[in-house]
Coordinates of C-alpha atoms in Angstrom, one line a residue:
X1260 CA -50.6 -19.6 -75.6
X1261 CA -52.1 -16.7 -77.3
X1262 CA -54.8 -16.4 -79.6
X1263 CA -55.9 -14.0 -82.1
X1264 CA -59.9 -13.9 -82.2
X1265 CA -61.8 -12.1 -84.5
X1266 CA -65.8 -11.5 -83.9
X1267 CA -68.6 -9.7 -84.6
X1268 CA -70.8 -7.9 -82.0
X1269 CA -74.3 -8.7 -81.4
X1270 CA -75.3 -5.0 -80.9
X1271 CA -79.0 -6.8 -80.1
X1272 CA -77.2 -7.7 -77.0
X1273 CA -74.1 -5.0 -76.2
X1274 CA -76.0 -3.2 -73.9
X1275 CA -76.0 -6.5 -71.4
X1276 CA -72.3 -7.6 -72.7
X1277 CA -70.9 -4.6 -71.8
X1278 CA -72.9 -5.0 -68.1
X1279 CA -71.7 -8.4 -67.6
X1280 CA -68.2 -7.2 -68.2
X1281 CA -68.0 -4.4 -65.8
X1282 CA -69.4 -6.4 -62.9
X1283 CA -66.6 -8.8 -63.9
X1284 CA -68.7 -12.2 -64.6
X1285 CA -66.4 -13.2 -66.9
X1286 CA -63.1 -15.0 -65.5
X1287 CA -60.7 -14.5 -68.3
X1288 CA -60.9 -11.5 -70.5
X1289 CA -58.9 -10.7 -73.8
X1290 CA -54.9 -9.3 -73.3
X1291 CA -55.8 -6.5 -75.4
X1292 CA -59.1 -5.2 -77.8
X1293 CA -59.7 -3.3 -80.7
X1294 CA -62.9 -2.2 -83.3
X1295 CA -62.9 -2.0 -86.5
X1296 CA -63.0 2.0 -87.6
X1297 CA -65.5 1.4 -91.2
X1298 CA -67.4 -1.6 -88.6
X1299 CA -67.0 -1.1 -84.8
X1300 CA -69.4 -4.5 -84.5
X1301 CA -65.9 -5.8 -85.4
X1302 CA -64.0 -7.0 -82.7
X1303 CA -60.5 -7.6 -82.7
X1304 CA -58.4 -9.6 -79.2
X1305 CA -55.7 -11.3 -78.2
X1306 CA -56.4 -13.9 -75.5
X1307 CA -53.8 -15.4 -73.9
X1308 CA -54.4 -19.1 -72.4
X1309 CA -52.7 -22.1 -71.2
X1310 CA -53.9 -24.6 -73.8
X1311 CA -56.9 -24.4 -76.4
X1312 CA -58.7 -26.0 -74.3
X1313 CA -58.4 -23.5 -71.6
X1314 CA -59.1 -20.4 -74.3
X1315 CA -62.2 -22.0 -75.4
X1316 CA -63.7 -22.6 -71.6
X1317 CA -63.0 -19.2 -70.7
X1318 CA -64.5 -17.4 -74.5
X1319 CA -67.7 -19.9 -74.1
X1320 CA -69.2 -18.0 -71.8
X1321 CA -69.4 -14.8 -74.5
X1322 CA -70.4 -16.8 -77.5
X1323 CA -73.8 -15.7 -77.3
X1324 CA -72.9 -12.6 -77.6
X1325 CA -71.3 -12.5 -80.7
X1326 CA -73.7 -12.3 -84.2
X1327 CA -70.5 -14.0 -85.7
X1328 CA -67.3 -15.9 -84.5
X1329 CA -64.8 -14.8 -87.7
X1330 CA -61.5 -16.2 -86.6
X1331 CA -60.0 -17.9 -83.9
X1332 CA -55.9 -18.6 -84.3
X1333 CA -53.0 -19.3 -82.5
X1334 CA -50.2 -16.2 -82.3
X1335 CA -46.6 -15.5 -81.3
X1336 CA -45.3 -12.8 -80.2
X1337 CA -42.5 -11.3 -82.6
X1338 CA -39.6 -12.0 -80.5
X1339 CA -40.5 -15.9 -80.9
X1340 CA -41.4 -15.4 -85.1
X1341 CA -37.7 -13.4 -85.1
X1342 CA -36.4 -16.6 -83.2
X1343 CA -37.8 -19.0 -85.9
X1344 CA -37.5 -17.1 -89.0
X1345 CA -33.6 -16.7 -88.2
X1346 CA -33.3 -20.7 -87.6
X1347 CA -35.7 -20.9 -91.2
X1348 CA -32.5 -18.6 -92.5
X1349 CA -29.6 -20.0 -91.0
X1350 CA -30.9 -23.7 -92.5
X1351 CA -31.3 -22.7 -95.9
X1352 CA -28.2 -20.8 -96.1
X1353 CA -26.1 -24.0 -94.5
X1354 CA -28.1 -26.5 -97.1

């Protein structure tokens, strides 16, 4: 499963968040990450993880370092929204 999370930065604490990710204490880390340009404390990522459950153990461990959890939500990729928005389609245009 994927995820997309959306968080704000405790800059109070970047200094030892961005430590504890270069020595790697952190077992999962998101697919992909990007800032905000008007509010860099903005974090933007897609995790990817085998259940919920399995996203939320591995993103506990960086909770504290966040002032603010925005948004946490399930994803597709577009290939699997093309794949359902054609089925959504071909069912309306059979009814």
């Amino acid at each position: 499963m994927l995820f997309f999370v959306k968080v704000q930065v405790d800059v109070n604490q970047l200094a030892e968040l961005g430590q504890k990710l270069q020595a790697g204490a952190f077992h999962a880390h998101p697919v992909n990450t990007y800032c905000l340009e008007n509010d860099p404390t903005i974090g933007l990522n897609i995790w990817e993880a085998e259940s919920r459950e399995a996203f939320e153990q591995a993103f506990a461990p960086q909770r504290e370092y966040y002032s603010a959890v925005l948004e946490i939500a399930p994803v597709i990729t577009p290939q699997e929204a093309q794949k359902i928005l054609v089925a959504q389609m071909t069912r309306k245009s059979s009814a």
